[in-house]
PDB file of C-alpha atoms in Angstrom:
ATOM      1  CA  MET A   1      34.821  -4.187 -19.390  1.00  0.00           C
ATOM      2  CA  ASN A   2      35.025  -4.410 -15.270  1.00  0.00           C
ATOM      3  CA  GLU A   3      32.699  -2.215 -13.269  1.00  0.00           C
ATOM      4  CA  GLY A   4      33.191   1.613 -13.208  1.00  0.00           C
ATOM      5  CA  GLU A   5      35.787   1.503 -16.647  1.00  0.00           C
ATOM      6  CA  LEU A   6      35.486   3.666 -18.766  1.00  0.00           C
ATOM      7  CA  LYS A   7      36.014   3.682 -22.542  1.00  0.00           C
ATOM      8  CA  ARG A   8      37.546   6.342 -24.993  1.00  0.00           C
ATOM      9  CA  THR A   9      35.492   6.259 -28.409  1.00  0.00           C
ATOM     10  CA  GLY A  10      38.133   5.495 -31.124  1.00  0.00           C
ATOM     11  CA  SER A  11      41.394   5.187 -28.752  1.00  0.00           C
ATOM     12  CA  ARG A  12      43.658   3.055 -27.963  1.00  0.00           C
ATOM     13  CA  GLY A  13      43.547   0.643 -24.763  1.00  0.00           C
ATOM     14  CA  PHE A  14      41.345   1.715 -21.932  1.00  0.00           C
ATOM     15  CA  HIS A  15      41.789   3.422 -17.828  1.00  0.00           C
ATOM     16  CA  SER A  16      39.984   1.506 -14.701  1.00  0.00           C
ATOM     17  CA  ASN A  17      39.532   4.267 -12.585  1.00  0.00           C
ATOM     18  CA  PRO A  18      36.145   5.277 -10.904  1.00  0.00           C
ATOM     19  CA  CYS A  19      33.548   7.311 -13.028  1.00  0.00           C
ATOM     20  CA  LYS A  20      33.733  10.587 -11.261  1.00  0.00           C
ATOM     21  CA  GLN A  21      37.257  11.193 -11.202  1.00  0.00           C
ATOM     22  CA  PHE A  22      36.976  11.383 -15.164  1.00  0.00           C
ATOM     23  CA  ALA A  23      33.355  13.610 -14.854  1.00  0.00           C
ATOM     24  CA  ARG A  24      35.926  16.307 -16.776  1.00  0.00           C
ATOM     25  CA  ALA A  25      36.031  14.066 -19.533  1.00  0.00           C
ATOM     26  CA  ALA A  26      32.346  13.519 -19.946  1.00  0.00           C
ATOM     27  CA  GLY A  27      31.987  14.505 -23.515  1.00  0.00           C
ATOM     28  CA  ASN A  28      34.912  12.398 -24.902  1.00  0.00           C
ATOM     29  CA  TYR A  29      34.363   9.241 -22.885  1.00  0.00           C
ATOM     30  CA  ARG A  30      31.646   6.374 -22.725  1.00  0.00           C
ATOM     31  CA  ILE A  31      30.654   5.917 -19.030  1.00  0.00           C
ATOM     32  CA  TYR A  32      29.826   2.604 -18.272  1.00  0.00           C
ATOM     33  CA  SER A  33      27.478   2.131 -15.064  1.00  0.00           C
ATOM     34  CA  PHE A  34      28.003  -0.901 -12.799  1.00  0.00           C
ATOM     35  CA  ALA A  35      24.966  -2.866 -14.438  1.00  0.00           C
ATOM     36  CA  GLY A  36      26.796  -2.463 -17.712  1.00  0.00           C
ATOM     37  CA  THR A  37      24.942   0.203 -19.025  1.00  0.00           C
ATOM     38  CA  PHE A  38      26.582   3.541 -20.902  1.00  0.00           C
ATOM     39  CA  VAL A  39      25.981   7.076 -20.029  1.00  0.00           C
ATOM     40  CA  GLN A  40      26.628   9.047 -23.638  1.00  0.00           C
ATOM     41  CA  PRO A  41      28.797  11.527 -24.218  1.00  0.00           C
ATOM     42  CA  GLY A  42      28.059  15.116 -22.979  1.00  0.00           C
ATOM     43  CA  VAL A  43      25.548  13.819 -20.270  1.00  0.00           C
ATOM     44  CA  ASN A  44      26.192  14.908 -16.647  1.00  0.00           C
ATOM     45  CA  VAL A  45      27.982  12.602 -14.487  1.00  0.00           C
ATOM     46  CA  GLU A  46      26.364  12.879 -10.866  1.00  0.00           C
ATOM     47  CA  VAL A  47      23.225  13.358 -12.343  1.00  0.00           C
ATOM     48  CA  PHE A  48      23.747   9.740 -13.723  1.00  0.00           C
ATOM     49  CA  GLU A  49      25.986   8.946 -10.708  1.00  0.00           C
ATOM     50  CA  MET A  50      22.336  10.126  -8.470  1.00  0.00           C
ATOM     51  CA  ALA A  51      20.444   7.844 -11.223  1.00  0.00           C
ATOM     52  CA  GLU A  52      22.998   4.815 -10.225  1.00  0.00           C
ATOM     53  CA  MET A  53      22.935   5.259  -6.332  1.00  0.00           C
ATOM     54  CA  ASN A  54      19.104   5.467  -6.222  1.00  0.00           C
ATOM     55  CA  ARG A  55      18.609   2.346  -8.147  1.00  0.00           C
ATOM     56  CA  ARG A  56      20.921   0.724  -5.347  1.00  0.00           C
ATOM     57  CA  MET A  57      19.397   1.993  -2.269  1.00  0.00           C
ATOM     58  CA  ILE A  58      15.711   0.754  -4.264  1.00  0.00           C
ATOM     59  CA  LYS A  59      17.152  -2.916  -4.798  1.00  0.00           C
ATOM     60  CA  ASN A  60      18.415  -2.531  -1.239  1.00  0.00           C
ATOM     61  CA  LEU A  61      15.172  -1.203   0.508  1.00  0.00           C
ATOM     62  CA  ALA A  62      13.349  -4.070  -2.112  1.00  0.00           C
ATOM     63  CA  GLU A  63      15.606  -6.908  -0.529  1.00  0.00           C
ATOM     64  CA  SER A  64      14.775  -5.724   2.932  1.00  0.00           C
ATOM     65  CA  ILE A  65      11.543  -5.278   2.678  1.00  0.00           C
ATOM     66  CA  SER A  66      11.011  -8.495   0.675  1.00  0.00           C
ATOM     67  CA  LYS A  67      12.330 -10.288   3.766  1.00  0.00           C
ATOM     68  CA  GLU A  68       9.431  -9.208   5.943  1.00  0.00           C
ATOM     69  CA  VAL A  69       6.578  -8.791   3.881  1.00  0.00           C
ATOM     70  CA  LYS A  70       4.385 -11.892   2.833  1.00  0.00           C
ATOM     71  CA  HIS A  71       2.895 -12.056  -0.556  1.00  0.00           C
ATOM     72  CA  PHE A  72       5.225 -10.496  -2.678  1.00  0.00           C
ATOM     73  CA  ASN A  73       8.870 -11.210  -4.142  1.00  0.00           C
ATOM     74  CA  LYS A  74      11.986  -8.919  -4.229  1.00  0.00           C
ATOM     75  CA  THR A  75      11.011  -8.016  -7.887  1.00  0.00           C
ATOM     76  CA  GLU A  76       7.456  -7.007  -7.286  1.00  0.00           C
ATOM     77  CA  VAL A  77       8.423  -5.183  -4.211  1.00  0.00           C
ATOM     78  CA  GLU A  78      11.366  -3.072  -6.385  1.00  0.00           C
ATOM     79  CA  HIS A  79       8.197  -2.120  -8.463  1.00  0.00           C
ATOM     80  CA  LEU A  80       5.947  -1.179  -5.412  1.00  0.00           C
ATOM     81  CA  ILE A  81       8.564   0.985  -4.666  1.00  0.00           C
ATOM     82  CA  ARG A  82       8.844   2.652  -7.557  1.00  0.00           C
ATOM     83  CA  GLN A  83       5.408   3.175  -7.848  1.00  0.00           C
ATOM     84  CA  PHE A  84       5.070   4.905  -4.191  1.00  0.00           C
ATOM     85  CA  ASN A  85       7.719   7.235  -4.717  1.00  0.00           C
ATOM     86  CA  SER A  86       5.962   8.446  -7.826  1.00  0.00           C
ATOM     87  CA  LEU A  87       2.305   8.569  -5.984  1.00  0.00           C
ATOM     88  CA  VAL A  88       4.357  10.721  -3.152  1.00  0.00           C
ATOM     89  CA  GLY A  89       5.985  12.895  -5.710  1.00  0.00           C
ATOM     90  CA  LYS A  90       2.758  14.083  -7.081  1.00  0.00           C
ATOM     91  CA  GLN A  91       1.540  15.119  -3.378  1.00  0.00           C
ATOM     92  CA  SER A  92       0.860  19.238  -3.899  1.00  0.00           C
ATOM     93  CA  ASP A  93       2.217  19.572  -0.139  1.00  0.00           C
ATOM     94  CA  ARG A  94       5.021  17.026   0.975  1.00  0.00           C
ATOM     95  CA  ARG A  95       6.560  19.676   4.009  1.00  0.00           C
ATOM     96  CA  GLY A  96       5.107  17.517   6.838  1.00  0.00           C
ATOM     97  CA  GLY A  97       6.347  14.431   6.850  1.00  0.00           C
ATOM     98  CA  SER A  98       7.837  11.612   4.104  1.00  0.00           C
ATOM     99  CA  GLY A  99       5.187   9.116   2.403  1.00  0.00           C
ATOM    100  CA  LEU A 100       1.219   9.530   1.489  1.00  0.00           C
ATOM    101  CA  ASP A 101      -0.382  11.617   3.352  1.00  0.00           C
ATOM    102  CA  ARG A 102      -4.408  11.141   4.098  1.00  0.00           C
ATOM    103  CA  ALA A 103      -5.812  12.980   1.132  1.00  0.00           C
ATOM    104  CA  ARG A 104      -3.689  11.300  -1.158  1.00  0.00           C
ATOM    105  CA  PHE A 105      -4.150   7.943   0.201  1.00  0.00           C
ATOM    106  CA  ARG A 106      -8.060   8.668   0.281  1.00  0.00           C
ATOM    107  CA  ASN A 107      -7.703   9.556  -3.327  1.00  0.00           C
ATOM    108  CA  ILE A 108      -6.249   6.100  -4.284  1.00  0.00           C
ATOM    109  CA  LEU A 109      -8.704   4.111  -2.565  1.00  0.00           C
ATOM    110  CA  HIS A 110     -11.220   5.488  -4.173  1.00  0.00           C
ATOM    111  CA  ASN A 111     -10.196   6.094  -7.244  1.00  0.00           C
ATOM    112  CA  THR A 112      -7.581   2.988  -8.158  1.00  0.00           C
ATOM    113  CA  PHE A 113      -9.760   0.308  -5.614  1.00  0.00           C
ATOM    114  CA  GLY A 114     -13.532   1.874  -5.601  1.00  0.00           C
ATOM    115  CA  LEU A 115     -13.964   2.532  -2.098  1.00  0.00           C
ATOM    116  CA  THR A 116     -16.751   4.806  -1.450  1.00  0.00           C
ATOM    117  CA  ASP A 117     -17.068   5.562   2.422  1.00  0.00           C
ATOM    118  CA  ASP A 118     -15.571   8.067   3.546  1.00  0.00           C
ATOM    119  CA  MET A 119     -15.146   6.261   7.553  1.00  0.00           C
ATOM    120  CA  MET A 120     -13.964   3.289   5.866  1.00  0.00           C
ATOM    121  CA  MET A 121     -11.193   4.960   3.897  1.00  0.00           C
ATOM    122  CA  ASP A 122     -10.009   6.578   6.682  1.00  0.00           C
ATOM    123  CA  ARG A 123      -9.864   3.780   9.035  1.00  0.00           C
ATOM    124  CA  VAL A 124      -8.349   2.009   6.247  1.00  0.00           C
ATOM    125  CA  PHE A 125      -5.526   4.447   6.676  1.00  0.00           C
ATOM    126  CA  ARG A 126      -5.193   4.080   9.916  1.00  0.00           C
ATOM    127  CA  VAL A 127      -4.354   0.865   9.872  1.00  0.00           C
ATOM    128  CA  PHE A 128      -1.800   0.866   6.887  1.00  0.00           C
ATOM    129  CA  ASP A 129      -0.536   3.933   9.378  1.00  0.00           C
ATOM    130  CA  LYS A 130       1.219   1.758  11.964  1.00  0.00           C
ATOM    131  CA  ASP A 131       3.159   4.163  13.521  1.00  0.00           C
ATOM    132  CA  ASN A 132       0.507   6.762  13.608  1.00  0.00           C
ATOM    133  CA  ASP A 133       2.413   9.361  12.169  1.00  0.00           C
ATOM    134  CA  SER A 134      -0.469  10.518   9.904  1.00  0.00           C
ATOM    135  CA  TYR A 135       2.147   9.491   6.926  1.00  0.00           C
ATOM    136  CA  VAL A 136       1.931   6.067   4.736  1.00  0.00           C
ATOM    137  CA  SER A 137       5.703   4.943   4.655  1.00  0.00           C
ATOM    138  CA  VAL A 138       6.616   2.955   1.526  1.00  0.00           C
ATOM    139  CA  LYS A 139       7.291  -0.120   4.308  1.00  0.00           C
ATOM    140  CA  GLU A 140       3.376   0.262   5.041  1.00  0.00           C
ATOM    141  CA  TRP A 141       2.425   0.756   1.812  1.00  0.00           C
ATOM    142  CA  ILE A 142       3.704  -2.671   0.531  1.00  0.00           C
ATOM    143  CA  GLU A 143       2.946  -4.558   4.078  1.00  0.00           C
ATOM    144  CA  GLY A 144      -0.692  -2.834   3.844  1.00  0.00           C
ATOM    145  CA  LEU A 145      -0.778  -3.551   0.303  1.00  0.00           C
ATOM    146  CA  SER A 146       0.257  -7.764   0.965  1.00  0.00           C
ATOM    147  CA  VAL A 147      -2.745  -7.927   2.962  1.00  0.00           C
ATOM    148  CA  PHE A 148      -5.154  -5.648   1.126  1.00  0.00           C
ATOM    149  CA  LEU A 149      -4.720  -7.375  -2.180  1.00  0.00           C
ATOM    150  CA  ARG A 150      -3.245 -10.573  -1.625  1.00  0.00           C
ATOM    151  CA  GLY A 151      -4.100 -11.766   2.408  1.00  0.00           C
ATOM    152  CA  THR A 152      -5.057 -15.282   2.914  1.00  0.00           C
ATOM    153  CA  PHE A 153      -8.496 -15.464   4.430  1.00  0.00           C
ATOM    154  CA  ASP A 154      -7.422 -15.308   7.960  1.00  0.00           C
ATOM    155  CA  GLU A 155      -5.343 -12.139   7.114  1.00  0.00           C
ATOM    156  CA  LYS A 156      -8.046 -10.152   6.166  1.00  0.00           C
ATOM    157  CA  ILE A 157     -10.460 -11.538   8.984  1.00  0.00           C
ATOM    158  CA  LYS A 158      -7.326  -9.885  10.987  1.00  0.00           C
ATOM    159  CA  TYR A 159      -7.565  -6.732   8.958  1.00  0.00           C
ATOM    160  CA  CYS A 160     -11.502  -6.055   8.928  1.00  0.00           C
ATOM    161  CA  PHE A 161     -11.675  -6.720  12.865  1.00  0.00           C
ATOM    162  CA  ASP A 162      -9.250  -3.936  13.101  1.00  0.00           C
ATOM    163  CA  ILE A 163     -10.880  -1.535  10.450  1.00  0.00           C
ATOM    164  CA  TYR A 164     -14.089  -1.965  12.352  1.00  0.00           C
ATOM    165  CA  ASP A 165     -12.551  -1.214  16.360  1.00  0.00           C
ATOM    166  CA  LEU A 166     -12.814   2.447  16.031  1.00  0.00           C
ATOM    167  CA  ASN A 167     -10.930   2.668  19.457  1.00  0.00           C
ATOM    168  CA  GLY A 168      -8.878  -0.075  19.262  1.00  0.00           C
ATOM    169  CA  ASN A 169     -10.153  -1.913  22.387  1.00  0.00           C
ATOM    170  CA  GLY A 170     -10.132  -4.809  20.686  1.00  0.00           C
ATOM    171  CA  TYR A 171     -13.685  -5.115  20.612  1.00  0.00           C
ATOM    172  CA  ILE A 172     -16.659  -3.871  17.941  1.00  0.00           C
ATOM    173  CA  SER A 173     -19.204  -2.580  20.216  1.00  0.00           C
ATOM    174  CA  ARG A 174     -22.992  -1.890  19.784  1.00  0.00           C
ATOM    175  CA  GLU A 175     -21.881   2.049  19.512  1.00  0.00           C
ATOM    176  CA  GLU A 176     -18.960   1.192  16.941  1.00  0.00           C
ATOM    177  CA  MET A 177     -21.476  -0.967  14.584  1.00  0.00           C
ATOM    178  CA  PHE A 178     -24.200   1.728  14.803  1.00  0.00           C
ATOM    179  CA  HIS A 179     -21.857   4.152  13.507  1.00  0.00           C
ATOM    180  CA  MET A 180     -20.383   2.608  11.248  1.00  0.00           C
ATOM    181  CA  LEU A 181     -23.782   0.836   9.543  1.00  0.00           C
ATOM    182  CA  LYS A 182     -25.923   4.674   9.882  1.00  0.00           C
ATOM    183  CA  ASN A 183     -22.444   5.844   7.965  1.00  0.00           C
ATOM    184  CA  SER A 184     -22.672   3.266   5.322  1.00  0.00           C
ATOM    185  CA  LEU A 185     -26.583   3.236   4.757  1.00  0.00           C
ATOM    186  CA  ILE A 186     -28.082   4.996   1.631  1.00  0.00           C
ATOM    187  CA  ARG A 187     -30.860   7.216   3.544  1.00  0.00           C
ATOM    188  CA  GLN A 188     -34.109   6.971   1.845  1.00  0.00           C
ATOM    189  CA  PRO A 189     -36.075  10.706   1.511  1.00  0.00           C
ATOM    190  CA  THR A 190     -39.478   8.837   2.355  1.00  0.00           C
ATOM    191  CA  GLU A 191     -37.822   7.422   6.181  1.00  0.00           C
ATOM    192  CA  GLU A 192     -38.807   9.308   9.116  1.00  0.00           C
ATOM    193  CA  ASP A 193     -36.791   7.889  11.211  1.00  0.00           C
ATOM    194  CA  PRO A 194     -33.110   5.849   9.306  1.00  0.00           C
ATOM    195  CA  GLU A 195     -31.710   5.221  13.061  1.00  0.00           C
ATOM    196  CA  GLU A 196     -34.546   3.281  14.023  1.00  0.00           C
ATOM    197  CA  GLY A 197     -33.390   0.932  10.947  1.00  0.00           C
ATOM    198  CA  VAL A 198     -29.802   0.947  12.025  1.00  0.00           C
ATOM    199  CA  LYS A 199     -30.406   0.102  15.536  1.00  0.00           C
ATOM    200  CA  ASP A 200     -32.285  -3.172  14.199  1.00  0.00           C
ATOM    201  CA  LEU A 201     -29.491  -3.773  11.811  1.00  0.00           C
ATOM    202  CA  VAL A 202     -27.373  -3.581  14.901  1.00  0.00           C
ATOM    203  CA  GLU A 203     -29.751  -5.767  16.889  1.00  0.00           C
ATOM    204  CA  ILE A 204     -29.675  -9.071  14.296  1.00  0.00           C
ATOM    205  CA  ALA A 205     -25.592  -8.483  13.773  1.00  0.00           C
ATOM    206  CA  LEU A 206     -25.267  -8.892  17.766  1.00  0.00           C
ATOM    207  CA  LYS A 207     -27.710 -11.917  17.447  1.00  0.00           C
ATOM    208  CA  LYS A 208     -25.573 -13.698  14.401  1.00  0.00           C
ATOM    209  CA  MET A 209     -21.801 -13.001  15.407  1.00  0.00           C
ATOM    210  CA  ASP A 210     -22.128 -12.535  19.143  1.00  0.00           C
ATOM    211  CA  HIS A 211     -21.445 -16.048  20.077  1.00  0.00           C
ATOM    212  CA  ASP A 212     -20.416 -15.522  24.161  1.00  0.00           C
ATOM    213  CA  HIS A 213     -23.685 -12.918  24.355  1.00  0.00           C
ATOM    214  CA  ASP A 214     -21.979  -9.846  25.733  1.00  0.00           C
ATOM    215  CA  SER A 215     -23.488  -7.309  23.238  1.00  0.00           C
ATOM    216  CA  GLN A 216     -19.733  -6.381  22.020  1.00  0.00           C
ATOM    217  CA  LEU A 217     -17.799  -8.539  19.356  1.00  0.00           C
ATOM    218  CA  SER A 218     -14.130  -9.952  20.158  1.00  0.00           C
ATOM    219  CA  TYR A 219     -12.082 -10.951  17.638  1.00  0.00           C
ATOM    220  CA  ALA A 220     -12.974 -14.201  18.504  1.00  0.00           C
ATOM    221  CA  ASP A 221     -16.835 -14.056  17.934  1.00  0.00           C
ATOM    222  CA  PHE A 222     -16.118 -12.129  14.686  1.00  0.00           C
ATOM    223  CA  GLU A 223     -13.782 -14.507  13.331  1.00  0.00           C
ATOM    224  CA  ARG A 224     -16.099 -17.867  14.231  1.00  0.00           C
ATOM    225  CA  ALA A 225     -19.085 -15.836  12.778  1.00  0.00           C
ATOM    226  CA  VAL A 226     -17.191 -14.596   8.862  1.00  0.00           C
ATOM    227  CA  LYS A 227     -15.809 -18.471   8.859  1.00  0.00           C
ATOM    228  CA  ASP A 228     -19.296 -19.719   9.004  1.00  0.00           C
ATOM    229  CA  GLU A 229     -20.662 -16.936   7.182  1.00  0.00           C
ATOM    230  CA  SER A 230     -17.702 -15.201   4.867  1.00  0.00           C
ATOM    231  CA  LEU A 231     -20.570 -12.935   3.825  1.00  0.00           C
ATOM    232  CA  LEU A 232     -20.206 -11.048   6.610  1.00  0.00           C
ATOM    233  CA  LEU A 233     -16.525 -10.481   6.227  1.00  0.00           C
ATOM    234  CA  GLU A 234     -17.039  -6.850   5.583  1.00  0.00           C
ATOM    235  CA  ALA A 235     -20.560  -6.676   7.594  1.00  0.00           C
ATOM    236  CA  PHE A 236     -19.608  -3.202   8.498  1.00  0.00           C
ATOM    237  CA  GLY A 237     -18.353  -1.734   5.665  1.00  0.00           C
ATOM    238  CA  THR A 238     -16.714  -2.435   2.545  1.00  0.00           C
ATOM    239  CA  CYS A 239     -13.043  -2.076   3.105  1.00  0.00           C
ATOM    240  CA  LEU A 240     -11.408  -4.080   0.505  1.00  0.00           C
ATOM    241  CA  PRO A 241     -11.122  -3.817  -2.847  1.00  0.00           C
ATOM    242  CA  ASP A 242     -12.885  -6.164  -5.519  1.00  0.00           C
ATOM    243  CA  ALA A 243     -11.201  -8.999  -7.856  1.00  0.00           C
ATOM    244  CA  LYS A 244     -11.359  -6.760 -11.030  1.00  0.00           C
ATOM    245  CA  ARG A 245      -9.788  -3.580  -8.920  1.00  0.00           C
ATOM    246  CA  VAL A 246      -6.923  -5.963  -7.813  1.00  0.00           C
ATOM    247  CA  LEU A 247      -6.341  -7.438 -11.006  1.00  0.00           C
ATOM    248  CA  ALA A 248      -6.548  -3.876 -12.778  1.00  0.00           C
ATOM    249  CA  PHE A 249      -4.057  -2.486 -10.077  1.00  0.00           C
ATOM    250  CA  GLU A 250      -1.322  -5.495 -10.148  1.00  0.00           C
ATOM    251  CA  GLN A 251      -1.626  -5.160 -13.983  1.00  0.00           C
ATOM    252  CA  HIS A 252      -0.434  -1.555 -13.967  1.00  0.00           C
ATOM    253  CA  ALA A 253       2.024  -2.068 -10.981  1.00  0.00           C
ATOM    254  CA  PHE A 254       3.685  -5.094 -12.411  1.00  0.00           C
ATOM    255  CA  GLN A 255       3.138  -4.287 -16.032  1.00  0.00           C
ATOM    256  CA  ASP A 256       6.840  -4.941 -16.894  1.00  0.00           C
ATOM    257  CA  LEU A 257       6.932  -8.087 -15.471  1.00  0.00           C
ATOM    258  CA  SER A 258       3.966  -9.634 -17.453  1.00  0.00           C
ATOM    259  CA  GLU A 259       5.284  -8.561 -20.435  1.00  0.00           C
ATOM    260  CA  HIS A 260       8.746 -10.622 -20.040  1.00  0.00           C
TER     261      HIS A 260
END
C-alpha cells in the first residue's frame, strides 16, 4: 500500500487521499502512517499525525546533529534526543527556557555519573552550556556527551583544562588551583590549618606541571604534563565519569540497539 493510503475494513477497493481528509471517518478506517504502521479505528487522527510529525522531526534533527558531532552515529543520536526530551519533561519548572536547567543537569551528573564535587558539577554544566544561556540544549547535550563519554585522550585533556580554567582566560592560575583543591579535599577535624596543606599541594602541582615557570598553567603546560603522566588529567577535581558509569549509561540509552 502506498504512503498515506487508507483502506476500508471489509470494503472493495481503497482510497488514496491524505489521512487528514478522512479524519471524520476514523472509526471506519485503518489509517496507515508513512512508516507502514496503522492506527486502529477510533484513534484520534490529530494525535496520530502529531506523533508522526514528532518522529520525523527527531529523525531530521538526528541527521543534522550527527553530521556535526563525533563519536555517535545517527541512530545513537536519535536515541539521545528521545532521552533528552524525557529528561527535560521531568523538570518541575520549564518556564525559564528550553533545555536542561542547572538543577536537573547536576542531578544527572550526581545520580547517573557519580560526580559529587559541587564546584566540578557547576563547571561541567558551564562547559556543556556553550551559549551561556543557563540551559543545556539538545545539541549541547549530545556534543558534550560525545567527549564526556567517548572522547579521545586529546579531547578529554582539552575538556578538563576548560573545566579547570575557572575564569576562561586560557590559564589555570595559582588561585584557581587553590580554590579547586580546597573545595575537593576532605577536611579532617583534627587539622588546625587545612589551607596550609592545600597551598603545599598547589606548589607541588606547579613544580610538576608548570614547564615555563610562570606560576600558572597554560594549555600547553597542562597538555604536556598530562601526556607525561595520565593520572594528572583530573588533578584538580573529578569531572569525568568512570568506565563503569559510562557503560551503564550507554546500555540504558542504547538498550534497543543492543537487542537487535
